[in-house]
Short mmCIF file of C-alpha atoms in Angstrom, two decimals:
data_model
loop_
_atom_site.label_atom_id
_atom_site.label_comp_id
_atom_site.label_asym_id
_atom_site.label_seq_id
_atom_site.Cartn_x
_atom_site.Cartn_y
_atom_site.Cartn_z
CA MET A 1 3.29 119.41 162.92
CA ALA A 2 1.13 121.89 160.97
CA SER A 3 -0.37 120.50 157.58
CA GLY A 4 0.23 122.29 154.47
CA ALA A 5 -3.06 124.05 154.60
CA GLU A 6 -2.52 125.16 158.13
CA LYS A 7 0.97 126.39 157.21
CA THR A 8 -0.36 128.50 154.46
CA GLU A 9 -3.24 129.82 156.51
CA SER A 10 -0.76 130.96 159.29
CA PHE A 11 1.53 132.58 156.89
CA ASP A 12 -1.16 134.36 155.24
CA ALA A 13 -2.58 135.68 158.32
CA PHE A 14 0.74 136.77 159.49
CA TYR A 15 1.50 138.54 156.11
CA THR A 16 -1.97 140.24 156.13
CA GLY A 17 -1.56 141.35 159.61
CA SER A 18 2.06 142.82 159.53
CA SER A 19 3.07 143.63 156.13
CA ARG A 20 1.74 147.04 155.95
CA ARG A 21 3.15 147.91 159.18
CA VAL A 22 6.69 146.60 158.20
CA LEU A 23 6.42 148.57 154.92
CA HIS A 24 5.74 151.76 156.86
CA GLN A 25 8.71 151.05 159.09
CA MET A 26 11.04 150.29 156.00
CA TYR A 27 9.90 153.37 154.36
CA ALA A 28 11.06 155.32 157.21
CA MET A 29 14.34 153.53 157.42
CA THR A 30 15.11 153.78 153.68
CA GLY A 31 13.23 156.90 152.69
CA ASN A 32 12.20 155.26 149.47
CA LEU A 33 8.80 153.80 148.92
CA ALA A 34 9.69 151.64 145.96
CA ASP A 35 12.62 150.18 147.72
CA ALA A 36 10.63 149.49 150.91
CA GLN A 37 7.90 147.80 148.88
CA GLU A 38 10.50 145.40 147.16
CA LEU A 39 12.40 144.87 150.38
CA VAL A 40 9.24 143.90 152.37
CA GLN A 41 8.02 141.62 149.71
CA GLU A 42 11.38 139.79 149.39
CA ALA A 43 11.86 139.44 153.11
CA TYR A 44 8.24 137.84 153.43
CA ALA A 45 9.11 135.55 150.61
CA ARG A 46 12.16 134.37 152.51
CA ALA A 47 10.03 133.97 155.57
CA TRP A 48 7.68 131.70 153.73
CA GLN A 49 10.80 129.59 152.56
CA ARG A 50 11.39 129.03 156.30
CA TRP A 51 8.04 129.41 157.80
CA SER A 52 8.17 126.07 159.55
CA THR A 53 11.04 127.66 161.64
CA VAL A 54 10.23 131.32 161.49
CA SER A 55 6.73 130.77 162.73
CA THR A 56 8.02 129.14 166.02
CA TYR A 57 9.79 132.40 166.85
CA ASP A 58 8.49 134.68 169.45
CA GLU A 59 8.51 137.63 167.05
CA PRO A 60 8.41 136.64 163.45
CA GLU A 61 7.87 140.22 162.42
CA ALA A 62 11.22 141.16 163.95
CA TRP A 63 12.88 138.38 161.80
CA VAL A 64 11.19 139.80 158.65
CA ARG A 65 12.22 143.34 159.60
CA THR A 66 15.79 142.35 160.13
CA VAL A 67 15.89 140.49 156.89
CA ALA A 68 14.57 143.43 155.08
CA TRP A 69 16.97 145.80 156.83
CA ARG A 70 19.85 143.52 155.86
CA LEU A 71 18.75 143.27 152.20
CA ALA A 72 18.71 147.06 152.22
CA ALA A 73 22.14 147.43 153.68
CA SER A 74 23.43 144.87 151.19
CA ARG A 75 21.81 146.96 148.34
CA TRP A 76 23.50 150.30 149.75
CA ARG A 77 26.89 148.52 149.66
CA LYS A 78 26.30 147.18 146.10
CA ALA A 79 25.09 150.56 144.98
CA LYS A 80 28.58 152.01 145.65
CA ASN A 81 29.53 150.16 142.50
CA GLY A 82 26.63 151.86 140.63
CA VAL A 83 27.89 151.53 137.13
CA ALA A 84 28.11 147.73 137.48
CA ALA A 85 24.70 147.45 138.88
CA MET A 86 23.28 149.53 136.05
CA LEU A 87 24.86 147.41 133.55
CA ARG A 88 23.35 144.29 135.23
CA HIS A 89 19.89 145.62 136.03
CA GLY A 90 19.30 148.55 134.01
CA PRO A 91 18.34 152.00 135.20
CA PRO A 92 16.57 152.04 138.58
CA GLU A 93 12.72 152.12 138.49
CA HIS A 94 10.98 155.39 139.19
CA ALA A 95 10.27 155.55 142.89
CA PRO A 96 6.95 157.05 144.14
CA GLU A 97 7.69 160.60 145.54
CA PRO A 98 6.88 161.38 149.13
CA SER A 99 3.70 163.54 149.75
CA ILE A 100 4.42 167.20 149.94
CA ASP A 101 3.84 167.04 153.75
CA ASN A 102 6.58 164.46 154.09
CA VAL A 103 9.14 165.63 151.68
CA ALA A 104 11.18 167.55 154.28
CA LEU A 105 10.90 164.59 156.79
CA VAL A 106 12.03 161.94 154.12
CA ALA A 107 15.02 164.21 153.27
CA ALA A 108 15.96 164.72 156.78
CA LEU A 109 15.83 161.01 157.54
CA LYS A 110 17.99 160.29 154.55
CA LYS A 111 20.62 162.63 155.95
CA ILE A 112 21.13 161.00 159.29
CA PRO A 113 23.46 157.99 159.52
CA GLU A 114 21.69 154.60 158.93
CA ALA A 115 22.39 153.26 162.33
CA GLN A 116 20.67 156.31 163.99
CA ARG A 117 17.88 156.05 161.45
CA ARG A 118 17.32 152.34 162.36
CA ALA A 119 17.33 152.98 165.98
CA ILE A 120 14.90 155.90 165.87
CA VAL A 121 12.33 153.79 163.59
CA LEU A 122 12.66 150.88 165.82
CA HIS A 123 12.24 152.81 169.10
CA HIS A 124 9.59 155.51 168.12
CA LEU A 125 7.73 153.81 165.21
CA SER A 126 8.03 150.10 165.98
CA GLY A 127 7.48 150.73 169.73
CA LEU A 128 10.64 148.73 170.90
CA SER A 129 12.25 149.41 174.18
CA VAL A 130 15.93 150.44 174.09
CA ALA A 131 16.81 146.79 175.29
CA GLU A 132 14.66 145.38 172.42
CA VAL A 133 16.46 147.64 169.94
CA ALA A 134 19.83 146.69 171.32
CA HIS A 135 18.67 142.98 170.92
CA GLU A 136 17.54 143.46 167.22
CA THR A 137 20.39 145.45 166.19
CA SER A 138 23.06 143.42 168.04
CA SER A 139 24.20 146.50 169.75
CA PRO A 140 24.93 147.58 173.36
CA GLU A 141 22.12 149.43 175.05
CA GLY A 142 24.34 152.44 175.58
CA THR A 143 25.11 152.47 171.87
CA VAL A 144 21.37 152.54 171.15
CA LYS A 145 20.89 155.34 173.70
CA ALA A 146 23.54 157.50 172.07
CA ARG A 147 22.21 156.82 168.51
CA LEU A 148 18.72 157.76 169.51
CA ALA A 149 19.97 161.01 171.19
CA ARG A 150 22.06 161.96 168.28
CA GLY A 151 19.47 160.98 165.64
CA ARG A 152 16.74 163.02 167.42
CA SER A 153 19.13 166.10 167.52
CA ALA A 154 20.11 165.82 163.98
CA LEU A 155 16.38 165.48 162.84
CA ALA A 156 15.40 168.35 165.05
CA GLU A 157 18.20 170.51 163.52
CA LEU A 158 17.47 169.38 159.92
CA LEU A 159 13.68 170.04 160.42
CA ALA A 160 14.10 173.05 162.47
CA ASP A 161 11.75 171.69 165.08
CA ASN A 162 13.46 171.41 168.62
CA SER A 163 10.67 169.49 169.98
CA LEU A 164 11.87 166.36 168.14
CA ALA A 165 15.02 166.25 170.28
CA GLU A 166 12.94 165.98 173.41
CA VAL A 167 12.49 162.48 175.13
CA SER A 168 9.02 161.92 176.37
CA MET B 1 0.83 159.86 174.83
CA PRO B 2 2.95 159.53 171.75
CA ASP B 3 6.01 161.76 171.60
CA ARG B 4 6.50 164.28 168.93
CA ILE B 5 9.03 162.35 166.95
CA THR B 6 6.47 159.23 166.99
CA GLU B 7 3.88 161.45 165.59
CA THR B 8 6.32 162.84 162.89
CA LEU B 9 7.24 159.28 161.81
CA THR B 10 3.77 158.09 161.89
CA ALA B 11 2.85 160.78 159.26
CA LEU B 12 4.71 158.73 156.87
CA ARG B 13 1.92 156.17 156.79
CA ALA B 14 0.11 158.52 154.40
CA ASP B 15 2.70 157.75 151.81
CA SER B 16 3.19 153.98 152.57
CA ASP B 17 -0.56 153.31 152.45
CA THR B 18 -0.67 154.56 148.80
CA VAL B 19 1.74 151.68 147.81
CA GLY B 20 0.29 148.33 146.77
CA LEU B 21 1.62 145.10 148.28
CA ALA B 22 1.28 141.79 146.45
CA ASP B 23 -1.16 139.36 147.90
CA SER B 24 0.11 136.61 150.20
CA GLY B 25 -0.32 133.94 147.47
CA ALA B 26 2.02 135.93 145.18
CA VAL B 27 4.60 136.14 148.16
CA ARG B 28 4.55 132.50 148.72
CA ARG B 29 5.05 131.70 144.91
CA ARG B 30 8.07 134.12 145.05
CA GLY B 31 9.50 132.23 147.97
CA GLN B 32 8.90 128.95 146.22
CA GLN B 33 10.69 130.24 143.23
CA ARG B 34 13.55 131.31 145.26
CA THR B 35 13.95 127.89 146.75
CA ARG B 36 13.90 126.38 143.28
CA ASN B 37 16.56 128.72 142.02
CA GLN B 38 18.82 128.13 145.04
CA VAL B 39 18.60 124.45 144.53
CA VAL B 40 19.61 124.70 140.94
CA GLY B 41 22.54 126.95 141.87
CA SER B 42 23.79 124.41 144.43
CA THR B 43 23.31 121.28 142.43
CA LEU B 44 24.98 122.75 139.36
CA ALA B 45 28.07 122.36 141.37
CA VAL B 46 27.51 118.74 141.94
CA MET B 47 26.83 118.19 138.18
CA ALA B 48 30.22 119.66 137.51
CA LEU B 49 31.74 117.17 139.83
CA VAL B 50 29.70 114.22 138.14
CA ALA B 51 30.86 115.48 134.85
CA GLY B 52 34.50 115.11 136.13
CA ALA B 53 33.72 111.48 137.23
CA VAL B 54 32.14 110.78 133.94
CA GLY B 55 34.88 112.42 132.06
CA VAL B 56 37.45 109.74 133.10
CA THR B 57 35.04 106.90 132.60
CA GLY B 58 33.89 107.19 129.04
CA SER B 59 33.68 103.36 128.68
CA LEU B 60 30.85 103.69 131.09
CA SER B 61 28.54 105.05 128.54
CA GLY B 62 28.11 101.75 126.95
CA GLY B 63 27.50 100.32 130.20
CA SER B 64 29.22 97.00 129.50
CA ASP B 65 31.80 97.11 132.37
CA ARG B 66 29.64 98.71 135.03
CA SER B 67 30.07 96.93 138.46
CA ILE B 68 26.74 98.48 139.34
CA GLU B 69 23.70 97.19 137.50
CA GLY B 70 21.40 99.90 138.73
CA PRO B 71 19.65 100.07 142.05
CA PRO B 72 17.45 96.99 142.49
CA ALA B 73 14.32 96.55 144.23
CA THR B 74 12.87 99.99 143.37
CA GLN B 75 9.74 100.41 141.37
CA GLY B 76 11.27 102.99 139.13
CA PRO B 77 12.30 106.51 139.79
CA SER B 78 10.67 108.06 142.68
CA VAL B 79 10.78 111.72 143.17
CA THR B 80 8.66 112.76 146.25
CA ALA B 81 8.03 116.18 147.81
CA ALA B 82 10.57 117.41 150.22
CA PRO B 83 10.11 115.85 153.69
CA GLU B 84 9.99 117.99 156.66
CA PRO B 85 13.52 118.42 158.05
CA GLY B 86 14.55 117.09 161.38
CA PRO B 87 15.56 119.38 164.00
CA THR B 88 18.88 121.25 163.37
CA THR B 89 21.20 120.48 166.28
CA MET B 90 23.23 123.68 165.73
CA ASN B 91 21.87 127.05 166.52
CA PRO B 92 23.06 129.11 164.88
CA PRO B 93 23.85 126.62 162.25
CA VAL B 94 27.54 125.96 161.21
CA VAL B 95 28.02 127.15 157.76
CA ASP B 96 31.77 127.02 157.09
CA VAL B 97 33.19 123.85 155.42
CA PRO B 98 36.36 122.86 157.16
CA ASP B 99 38.64 120.35 155.79
CA SER B 100 37.63 118.01 158.49
CA ALA B 101 33.99 117.83 156.97
CA LEU B 102 35.40 116.40 153.64
CA MET B 103 36.22 112.82 152.93
CA THR B 104 39.80 111.74 152.91
CA VAL B 105 41.48 109.09 150.79
CA GLU B 106 41.30 106.69 153.67
CA ASP B 107 37.63 107.06 153.68
CA LEU B 108 37.33 105.72 149.99
CA GLY B 109 38.21 102.24 150.77
CA VAL B 110 39.64 101.77 147.37
CA SER B 111 43.28 101.55 146.64
CA GLY B 112 45.18 103.35 143.99
CA LEU B 113 43.44 106.70 144.28
CA ARG B 114 44.91 109.92 145.80
CA PRO B 115 43.64 113.32 146.41
CA VAL B 116 43.64 115.64 143.17
CA GLN B 117 43.99 119.24 143.84
CA GLY B 118 41.93 121.70 141.51
CA GLY B 119 39.93 118.88 140.03
CA THR B 120 36.95 119.36 137.70
CA GLY B 121 34.06 121.07 139.16
CA ILE B 122 35.47 123.79 141.54
CA GLY B 123 35.94 126.38 138.80
CA THR B 124 32.37 125.86 137.74
CA LEU B 125 31.01 125.95 141.30
CA ASN B 126 32.04 129.53 142.22
CA PRO B 127 29.94 131.70 139.92
CA CYS B 128 27.06 129.41 140.63
CA LEU B 129 27.40 129.85 144.40
CA LEU B 130 27.96 133.56 144.04
CA GLY B 131 24.55 133.87 142.34
CA SER B 132 22.69 131.87 144.89
CA ASP B 133 21.99 134.24 147.96
CA ASP B 134 21.20 131.63 150.49
CA LEU B 135 23.58 128.82 149.66
CA VAL B 136 26.09 129.77 152.26
CA ASN B 137 29.23 127.67 151.45
CA GLY B 138 30.67 124.81 149.71
CA ALA B 139 33.81 122.90 149.25
CA ALA B 140 34.83 119.60 147.78
CA SER B 141 37.58 116.89 147.74
CA THR B 142 38.35 115.12 144.61
CA PHE B 143 40.33 111.78 144.17
CA GLY B 144 41.72 109.90 141.09
CA THR B 145 44.76 108.74 139.57
CA SER B 146 45.65 112.14 138.22
CA ARG B 147 43.96 115.66 137.69
CA ASN B 148 42.50 114.42 134.37
CA ALA B 149 41.54 111.06 135.76
CA ILE B 150 38.98 111.93 138.65
CA SER B 151 37.01 108.76 139.91
CA ALA B 152 35.21 110.28 142.94
CA SER B 153 34.35 113.51 144.47
CA HIS B 154 32.91 114.42 147.85
CA MET B 155 31.14 117.80 148.12
CA ALA B 156 29.78 119.58 151.20
CA LEU B 157 27.32 122.28 150.61
CA THR B 158 25.87 124.21 153.54
CA GLN B 159 22.56 126.03 153.63
CA GLU B 160 21.01 128.49 156.14
CA ASN B 161 19.04 125.70 157.72
CA ALA B 162 17.78 122.29 157.46
CA ASP B 163 14.99 123.06 155.11
CA GLY B 164 17.47 124.29 152.53
CA ALA B 165 19.57 121.08 152.81
CA THR B 166 16.65 118.82 152.60
CA ASN B 167 15.06 120.72 149.60
CA GLN B 168 18.47 120.50 147.86
CA LEU B 169 18.31 116.85 148.03
CA ALA B 170 14.78 116.35 147.29
CA TYR B 171 14.82 118.58 144.10
CA PHE B 172 18.24 117.36 142.87
CA ASP B 173 17.03 115.98 139.56
CA GLU B 174 14.60 118.93 138.79
CA SER B 175 17.48 121.22 139.50
CA LEU B 176 19.97 119.71 137.15
CA ALA B 177 17.40 120.03 134.45
CA GLY B 178 17.48 123.85 135.13
CA CYS B 179 21.27 124.17 135.06
CA GLU B 180 21.29 126.11 131.60
CA ASP B 181 18.65 128.40 133.02
CA ARG B 182 21.24 129.46 135.64
CA GLN B 183 23.90 130.08 133.06
CA GLY B 184 25.40 126.87 133.68
CA PRO B 185 27.17 124.71 131.09
CA PRO B 186 24.82 123.00 128.68
CA ILE B 187 24.54 119.29 129.38
CA PRO B 188 23.59 117.32 126.24
CA GLY B 189 21.55 114.36 126.99
CA LEU B 190 21.03 114.98 130.64
CA ALA B 191 18.84 112.64 132.49
CA VAL B 192 18.71 112.10 136.25
CA THR B 193 16.98 109.28 137.92
CA ALA B 194 16.49 109.48 141.67
CA TYR B 195 16.15 106.31 143.96
CA PRO B 196 15.52 106.91 147.54
CA ALA B 197 18.19 105.00 149.51
CA ALA B 198 15.58 103.46 151.75
CA GLN B 199 14.35 101.45 148.83
CA LEU B 200 17.68 100.01 147.74
CA GLU B 201 18.47 96.24 148.29
CA SER B 202 21.79 95.87 149.85
CA THR B 203 23.58 93.31 151.74
CA GLN B 204 24.83 96.09 153.92
CA ALA B 205 21.58 97.34 155.45
CA ARG B 206 23.56 98.82 158.31
CA LEU B 207 25.18 101.14 155.80
CA LEU B 208 21.94 102.20 154.30
CA ASP B 209 20.68 103.11 157.89
CA ALA B 210 23.78 105.12 158.50
CA LEU B 211 23.09 107.17 155.53
CA GLY B 212 20.46 108.95 157.49
CA PRO B 213 17.00 110.16 156.58
CA GLY B 214 16.21 111.39 153.12
CA ALA B 215 19.22 109.87 151.44
CA TYR B 216 19.13 109.34 147.66
CA LEU B 217 20.93 107.53 145.09
CA TYR B 218 21.01 109.29 141.70
CA GLU B 219 21.76 108.03 138.33
CA VAL B 220 23.07 110.76 136.19
CA VAL B 221 23.29 110.11 132.42
CA THR B 222 24.67 112.50 129.70
CA ASP B 223 25.78 112.06 126.14
CA ASP B 224 29.19 111.69 127.45
CA GLY B 225 28.49 108.95 129.96
CA ALA B 226 27.02 108.18 133.25
CA ALA B 227 27.78 108.41 136.93
CA TRP B 228 26.17 107.83 140.28
CA VAL B 229 25.76 110.07 143.22
CA LEU B 230 24.94 109.28 146.86
CA GLY B 231 23.20 112.30 148.49
CA THR B 232 22.92 112.61 152.40
CA ARG B 233 21.78 115.34 154.62
CA THR B 234 23.24 116.38 157.97
CA ALA B 235 21.66 119.27 159.85
CA ASN B 236 21.89 122.21 157.51
CA ALA B 237 24.49 120.70 155.06
CA GLY B 238 24.16 118.28 152.09
CA GLY B 239 26.85 115.76 151.33
CA TYR B 240 27.17 114.61 147.71
CA PHE B 241 29.51 111.72 146.72
CA ALA B 242 29.96 111.23 143.00
CA PHE B 243 31.59 108.13 142.00
CA ALA B 244 32.85 106.47 138.85
CA THR B 245 31.16 102.89 138.48
CA ASP B 246 34.05 101.21 137.00
CA VAL B 247 36.11 101.92 140.20
CA PHE B 248 33.51 101.59 143.03
CA SER B 249 31.10 98.91 143.74
CA ILE B 250 27.77 100.00 145.34
CA ASP B 251 28.84 98.65 148.67
CA GLN B 252 32.21 100.44 148.46
CA ALA B 253 30.37 103.65 147.54
CA LEU B 254 27.83 103.23 150.49
CA ALA B 255 30.76 102.57 152.85
CA ALA B 256 32.64 105.67 151.64
CA SER B 257 29.51 107.86 151.90
CA VAL B 258 28.85 106.60 155.35
CA SER B 259 32.36 107.75 156.42
CA ALA B 260 31.85 111.09 154.70
CA ARG B 261 28.66 111.59 156.43
CA GLU B 262 30.05 110.83 159.81
CA ARG B 263 32.72 113.57 159.29
CA MET B 264 29.85 116.07 158.42
CA VAL B 265 27.84 114.95 161.44
CA ASP B 266 30.82 115.93 163.56
CA THR B 267 30.84 119.33 162.05
CA TYR B 268 27.04 120.21 161.37
CA GLY B 269 25.21 117.82 163.81
CA ALA B 270 22.85 115.03 162.56
#
C-alpha cells in the first residue's frame, strides 16, 4: 500500500502530466474556457478523494474526463432552470473568449449535438479508437460511428470546409 | 498523418494554453474540503436521529438513570485519521437502500417498541442529502412507543465507495460540529466523543468483533440531553444505530447493531 507521501507524489505527477490535455479536450467539448477550467479542476479534486482507487485504473485520465463530462452535462441540465441558478449563485462569471482564429470553430462545435461533439473530441482529439469511444460513452460502436459521421458532416457544413467530413 | 478535423481541433490548444490551472496542491485541498463537506452532510442526518432519541429521554440529561455508565477501558476520546478502507466487494457498488438493509423490530431485542413511521429525522435528512453530491442514498427505520417517543433509529447511508463510508465514520464528531455551516439546525451544547469499538470492554467480545473494522461508539451530548450511537461500516455503506440509554443496555445495543450490520452486509458486502 502506498504511503501518504507516495500517494501525493503519484497524484501530483498524474495531474501535472494530464490536466492540460484534459482541459483542451473539455474546452472542445464545452466550447467555454471558463467552464472547462472549472470542470477539470473539480474532476481532479474528486479523483484525489478516491485516488487510492482511481490510481489503480488502467486509464485514470479517462475516469477524470468522464467525471468532467458528467459534471458538464449536469450543469447543462440545471441551466435549463437558469433563473433559479442565477438566484443561487449570482450571474455567471465572464468566460474568456476564444481567439479570433477559433471563434468560428467554437461556435460550430456548440451547434452540433452534445453526443456528436463528445464522440468527435474523444476520437479525433483524445485519439481513442471507435471501440474505446464506445466504451467510454457506454454506447454501441455503430452509434459512435454514426455520431462521428454526422458530427463531421455538420462541422464541415457549418465551417464551409468539406475536408472536415472526410475520414482519414 | 493527422486528419483534417484533428488538426482543426488541435488549434483550440492556443486558447486553452492561455488558461491557468491551479497547482496540484490546491486541487488536493479542494478534494479534501469536498470530503469534509460530504461527511458533514451525511452525519447531520444522523444527528437528527440522535435528537429524536434524546427528545424522548430528557431524564437522561442528568445521567442519573443511565443504564450505560460510559464506555469503560478507554483512555479518553480517540479520534484517529481515517483508516484505509478494505476492499469493496461490490463492483459497481450497491447504492440503493432496500428495506431489507434496515433493522427490524425483531433485531432490537427489546420488548415494548414498535416501528414508527415518519419519526424525527427523516425530514431534516432530505435537504442535507440533496446538498451532498456524492452521498448517494440514505434511509432509516425508527422505533419507539409512539411517533413522539422514539427510542432507537437505524440509518443506512451509502457512498460511492468504501473511502466515503470510512471517512464518514472517522470524521463523525468533526462533522457534527459543522452542522450549522451546512444550514443544518443549531444544536446548542453539542459535544461528541468518539470511542473506537475495539477499545471497549465488554463481556460480549464476539459482538464487538462482529461490528467489523472501524466501528465506533459515539456519545452525543446536547443541552437537551444525551444519546449514544454505534457506527459501523459495510463496504460502501455506513450503518448508524442511535439508541436511548434508558431503554437499551450497552450489550443490547451491541447485539442490535450486529444484527443490523448483518443485514447491511447482505446488501452491500462486508
